[in-house]
Tab-separated table of C-alpha atoms in Angstrom:
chain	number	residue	atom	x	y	z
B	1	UNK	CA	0.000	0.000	0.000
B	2	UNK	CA	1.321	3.507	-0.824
B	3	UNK	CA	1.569	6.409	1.551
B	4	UNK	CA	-1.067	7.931	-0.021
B	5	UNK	CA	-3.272	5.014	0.269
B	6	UNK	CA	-3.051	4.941	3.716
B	7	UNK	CA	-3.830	8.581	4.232
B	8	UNK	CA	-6.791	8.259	2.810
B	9	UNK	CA	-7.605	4.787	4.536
B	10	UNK	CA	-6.551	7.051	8.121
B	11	UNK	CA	-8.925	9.813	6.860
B	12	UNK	CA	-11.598	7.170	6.129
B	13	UNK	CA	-11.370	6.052	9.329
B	14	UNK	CA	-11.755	9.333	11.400
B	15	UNK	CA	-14.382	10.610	9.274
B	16	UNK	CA	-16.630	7.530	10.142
B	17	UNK	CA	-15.911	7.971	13.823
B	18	UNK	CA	-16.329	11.346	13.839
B	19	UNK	CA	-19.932	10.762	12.545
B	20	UNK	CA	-20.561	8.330	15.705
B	21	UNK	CA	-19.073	11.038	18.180
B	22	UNK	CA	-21.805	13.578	16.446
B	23	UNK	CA	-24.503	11.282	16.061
B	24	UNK	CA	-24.047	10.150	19.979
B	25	UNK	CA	-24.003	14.163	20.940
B	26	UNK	CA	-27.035	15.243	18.936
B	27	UNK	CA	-29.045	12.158	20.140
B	28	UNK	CA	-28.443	13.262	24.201
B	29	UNK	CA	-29.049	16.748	23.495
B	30	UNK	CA	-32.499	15.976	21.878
B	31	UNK	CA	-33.215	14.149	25.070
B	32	UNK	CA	-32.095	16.465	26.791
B	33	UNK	CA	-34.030	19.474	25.326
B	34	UNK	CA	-37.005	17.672	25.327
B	35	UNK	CA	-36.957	17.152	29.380
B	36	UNK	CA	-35.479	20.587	30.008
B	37	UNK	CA	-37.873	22.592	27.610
B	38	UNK	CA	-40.905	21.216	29.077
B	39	UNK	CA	-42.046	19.548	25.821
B	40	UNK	CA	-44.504	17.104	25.936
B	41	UNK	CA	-43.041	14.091	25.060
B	42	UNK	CA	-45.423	11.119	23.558
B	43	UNK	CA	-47.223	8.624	26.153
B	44	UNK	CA	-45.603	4.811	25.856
B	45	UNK	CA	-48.111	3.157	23.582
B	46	UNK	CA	-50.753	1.433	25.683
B	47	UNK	CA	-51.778	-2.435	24.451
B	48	UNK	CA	-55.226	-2.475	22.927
B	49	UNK	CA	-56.724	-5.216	25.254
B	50	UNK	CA	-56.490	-5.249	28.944
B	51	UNK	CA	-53.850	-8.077	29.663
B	52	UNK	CA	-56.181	-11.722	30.832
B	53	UNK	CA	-54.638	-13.410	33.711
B	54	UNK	CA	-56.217	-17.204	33.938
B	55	UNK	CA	-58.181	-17.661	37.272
B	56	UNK	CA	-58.460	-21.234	38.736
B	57	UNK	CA	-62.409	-21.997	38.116
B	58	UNK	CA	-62.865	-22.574	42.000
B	59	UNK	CA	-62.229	-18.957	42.637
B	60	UNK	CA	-64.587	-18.085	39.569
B	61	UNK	CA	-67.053	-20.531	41.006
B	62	UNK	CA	-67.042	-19.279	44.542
B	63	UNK	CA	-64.765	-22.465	45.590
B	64	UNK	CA	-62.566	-20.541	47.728
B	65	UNK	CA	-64.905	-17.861	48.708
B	66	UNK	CA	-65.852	-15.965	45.266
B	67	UNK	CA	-65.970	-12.344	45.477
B	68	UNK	CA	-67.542	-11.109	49.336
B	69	UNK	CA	-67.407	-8.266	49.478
B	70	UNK	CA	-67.593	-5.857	52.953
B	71	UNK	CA	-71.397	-5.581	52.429
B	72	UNK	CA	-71.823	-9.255	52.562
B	73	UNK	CA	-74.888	-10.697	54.844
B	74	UNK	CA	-73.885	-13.423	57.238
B	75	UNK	CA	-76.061	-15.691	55.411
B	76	UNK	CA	-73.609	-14.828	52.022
B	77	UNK	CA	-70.210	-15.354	54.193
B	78	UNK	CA	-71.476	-18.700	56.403
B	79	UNK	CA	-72.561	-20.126	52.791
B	80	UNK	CA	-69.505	-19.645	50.751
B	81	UNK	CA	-67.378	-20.222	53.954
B	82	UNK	CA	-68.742	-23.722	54.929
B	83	UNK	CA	-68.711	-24.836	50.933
B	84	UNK	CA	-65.284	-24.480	51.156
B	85	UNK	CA	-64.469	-25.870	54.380
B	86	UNK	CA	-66.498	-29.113	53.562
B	87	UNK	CA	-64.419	-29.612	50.388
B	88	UNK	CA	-60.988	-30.682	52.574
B	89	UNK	CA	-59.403	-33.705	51.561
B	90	UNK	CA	-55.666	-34.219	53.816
B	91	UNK	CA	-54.744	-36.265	50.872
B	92	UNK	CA	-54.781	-32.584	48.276
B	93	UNK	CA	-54.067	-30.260	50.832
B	94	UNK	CA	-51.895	-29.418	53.780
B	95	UNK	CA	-54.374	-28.038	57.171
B	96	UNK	CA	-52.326	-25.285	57.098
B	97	UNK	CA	-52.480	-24.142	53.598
B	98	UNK	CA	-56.105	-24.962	53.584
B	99	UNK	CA	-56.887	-22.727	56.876
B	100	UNK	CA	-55.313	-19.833	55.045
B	101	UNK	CA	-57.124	-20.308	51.849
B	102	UNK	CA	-60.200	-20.158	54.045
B	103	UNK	CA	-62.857	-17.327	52.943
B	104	UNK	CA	-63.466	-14.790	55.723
B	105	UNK	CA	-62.152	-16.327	58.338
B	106	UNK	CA	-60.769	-13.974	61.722
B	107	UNK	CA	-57.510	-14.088	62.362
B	108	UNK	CA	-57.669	-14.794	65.647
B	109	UNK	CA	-59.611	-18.207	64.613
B	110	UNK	CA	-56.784	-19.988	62.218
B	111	UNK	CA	-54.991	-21.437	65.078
B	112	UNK	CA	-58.348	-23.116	66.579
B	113	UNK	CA	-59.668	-23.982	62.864
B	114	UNK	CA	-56.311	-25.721	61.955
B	115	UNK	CA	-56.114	-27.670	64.996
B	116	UNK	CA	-59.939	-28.892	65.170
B	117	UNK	CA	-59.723	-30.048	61.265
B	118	UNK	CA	-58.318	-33.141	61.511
B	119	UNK	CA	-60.583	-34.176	64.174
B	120	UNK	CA	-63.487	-32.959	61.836
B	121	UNK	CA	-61.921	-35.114	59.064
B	122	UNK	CA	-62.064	-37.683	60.834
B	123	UNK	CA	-65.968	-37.579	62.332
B	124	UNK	CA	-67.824	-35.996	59.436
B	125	UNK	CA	-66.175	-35.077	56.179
B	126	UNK	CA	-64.395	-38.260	55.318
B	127	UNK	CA	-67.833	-39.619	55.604
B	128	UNK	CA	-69.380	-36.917	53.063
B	129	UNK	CA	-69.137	-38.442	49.627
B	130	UNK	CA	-70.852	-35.718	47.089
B	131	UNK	CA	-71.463	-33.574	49.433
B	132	UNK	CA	-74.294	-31.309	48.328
B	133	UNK	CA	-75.575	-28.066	50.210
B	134	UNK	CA	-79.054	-28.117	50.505
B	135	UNK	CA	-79.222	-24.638	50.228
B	136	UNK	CA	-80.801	-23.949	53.711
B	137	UNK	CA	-79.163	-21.159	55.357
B	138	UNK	CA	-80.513	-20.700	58.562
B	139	UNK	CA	-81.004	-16.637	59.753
B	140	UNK	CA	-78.540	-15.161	62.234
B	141	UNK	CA	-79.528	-15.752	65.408
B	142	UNK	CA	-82.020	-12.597	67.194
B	143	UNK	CA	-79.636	-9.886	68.412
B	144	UNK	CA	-77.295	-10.052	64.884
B	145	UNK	CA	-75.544	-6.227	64.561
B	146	UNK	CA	-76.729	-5.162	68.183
B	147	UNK	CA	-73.976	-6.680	69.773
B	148	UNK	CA	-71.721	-7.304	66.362
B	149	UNK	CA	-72.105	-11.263	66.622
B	150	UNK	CA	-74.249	-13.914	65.557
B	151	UNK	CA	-74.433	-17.532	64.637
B	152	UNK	CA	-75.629	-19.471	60.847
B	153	UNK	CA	-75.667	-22.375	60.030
B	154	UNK	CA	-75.351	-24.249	56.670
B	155	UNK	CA	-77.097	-27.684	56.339
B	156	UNK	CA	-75.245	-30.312	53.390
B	157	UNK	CA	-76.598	-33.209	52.421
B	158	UNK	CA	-74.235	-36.384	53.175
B	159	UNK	CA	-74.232	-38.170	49.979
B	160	UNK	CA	-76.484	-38.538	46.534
B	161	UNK	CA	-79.589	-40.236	47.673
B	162	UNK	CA	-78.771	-39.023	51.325
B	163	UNK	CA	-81.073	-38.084	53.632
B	164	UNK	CA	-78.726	-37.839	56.385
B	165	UNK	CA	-77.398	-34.034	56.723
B	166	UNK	CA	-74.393	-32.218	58.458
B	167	UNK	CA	-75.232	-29.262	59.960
B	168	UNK	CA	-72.276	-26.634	59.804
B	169	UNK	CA	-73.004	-23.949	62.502
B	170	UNK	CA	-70.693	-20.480	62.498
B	171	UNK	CA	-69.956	-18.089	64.625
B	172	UNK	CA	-69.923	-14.812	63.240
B	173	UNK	CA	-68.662	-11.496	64.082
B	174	UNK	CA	-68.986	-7.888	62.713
B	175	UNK	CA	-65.094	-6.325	61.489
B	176	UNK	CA	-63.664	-3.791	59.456
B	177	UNK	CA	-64.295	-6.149	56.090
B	178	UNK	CA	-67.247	-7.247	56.867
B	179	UNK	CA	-68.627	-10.524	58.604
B	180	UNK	CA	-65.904	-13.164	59.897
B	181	UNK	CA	-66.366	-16.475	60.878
B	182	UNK	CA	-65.401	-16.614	64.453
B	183	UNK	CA	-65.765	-20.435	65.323
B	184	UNK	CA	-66.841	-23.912	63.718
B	185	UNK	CA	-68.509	-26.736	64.859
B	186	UNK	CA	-69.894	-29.693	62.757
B	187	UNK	CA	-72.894	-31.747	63.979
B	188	UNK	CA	-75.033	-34.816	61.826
B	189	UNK	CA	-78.665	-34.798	62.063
């Protein structure tokens, strides 16, 4: 290569990284008029649909307590609270992991709920094949809001062809979110 071929190879050279080194300043000063000058820069383009997030069908359903919401009657929270407590099965689920799922229950009741399910396993809902609720939902109890507790109780039929039922009876109690269940107890009849 000659001497002038390599000038001109040199001046090739720094004339293409020149253009970078111009193109890189005029690109930040845009930005940075554009911030500074208080001109309104175009919104991020928004999707066209609203993004779908799949939903297990038990929470579509009501499994796991549906949608309560704070102005929900007792009847509303003993109902969708005892369909899902009569759906345990220790062999799916741990007690504590089920407890938690638990629509609307108090706080202050997981600790007593967790420990009294196995026991309620064992004497009434290992028994329940096809459990169906019969849809009576007894009223609260006389003296519901005076006092900010009351008591409802859910009747299920045992089995298909059943006439045997399990009564679920709840305490109830009046919070911030609405009614919730205070205490459990399971009897047949």
């Amino acid at each position: 290569m000659t001497h002038r071929g390599r000038r001109l190879a040199l001046a090739f050279i720094a004339l293409v990284v020149l253009g970078l080194v111009l193109n890189n300043i005029a690109g930040r000063t845009r930005s940075g008029q554009g911030q500074a000058g208080g001109e309104a820069t175009a919104p991020a383009a928004r999707p066209l649909a609203p993004l779908y997030v799949p939903r297990p069908a038990s929470l579509i359903s009501g499994g796991y307590g549906g949608s309560l919401s704070s102005g929900a009657t007792p009847q509303e929270v003993a109902r969708a609270f005892a369909g899902s407590y009569v759906k345990y099965a220790p062999d799916r689920t741990s007690p504590g992991s089920f407890v938690d799922r638990l629509p609307r229950l108090a706080p202050g009741a997981r600790t007593r709920v967790r420990g009294q399910l196995a026991r309620d396993w064992r004497d009434h809902l290992s028994k329940l094949s096809g459990a169906t609720a019969t849809g009576a939902v007894s009223d609260p109890k006389k003296g519901a809001g005076q006092d900010g507790s009351t008591e409802v109780t859910v009747d299920f039929v045992k089995g298909k062809g059943s006439s045997n039922l399990l009564h679920v009876t709840l305490g109830l109690e009046q919070g911030d979110a609405g009614w919730v269940v205070t205490s459990v107890s399971l009897e047949e009849g």
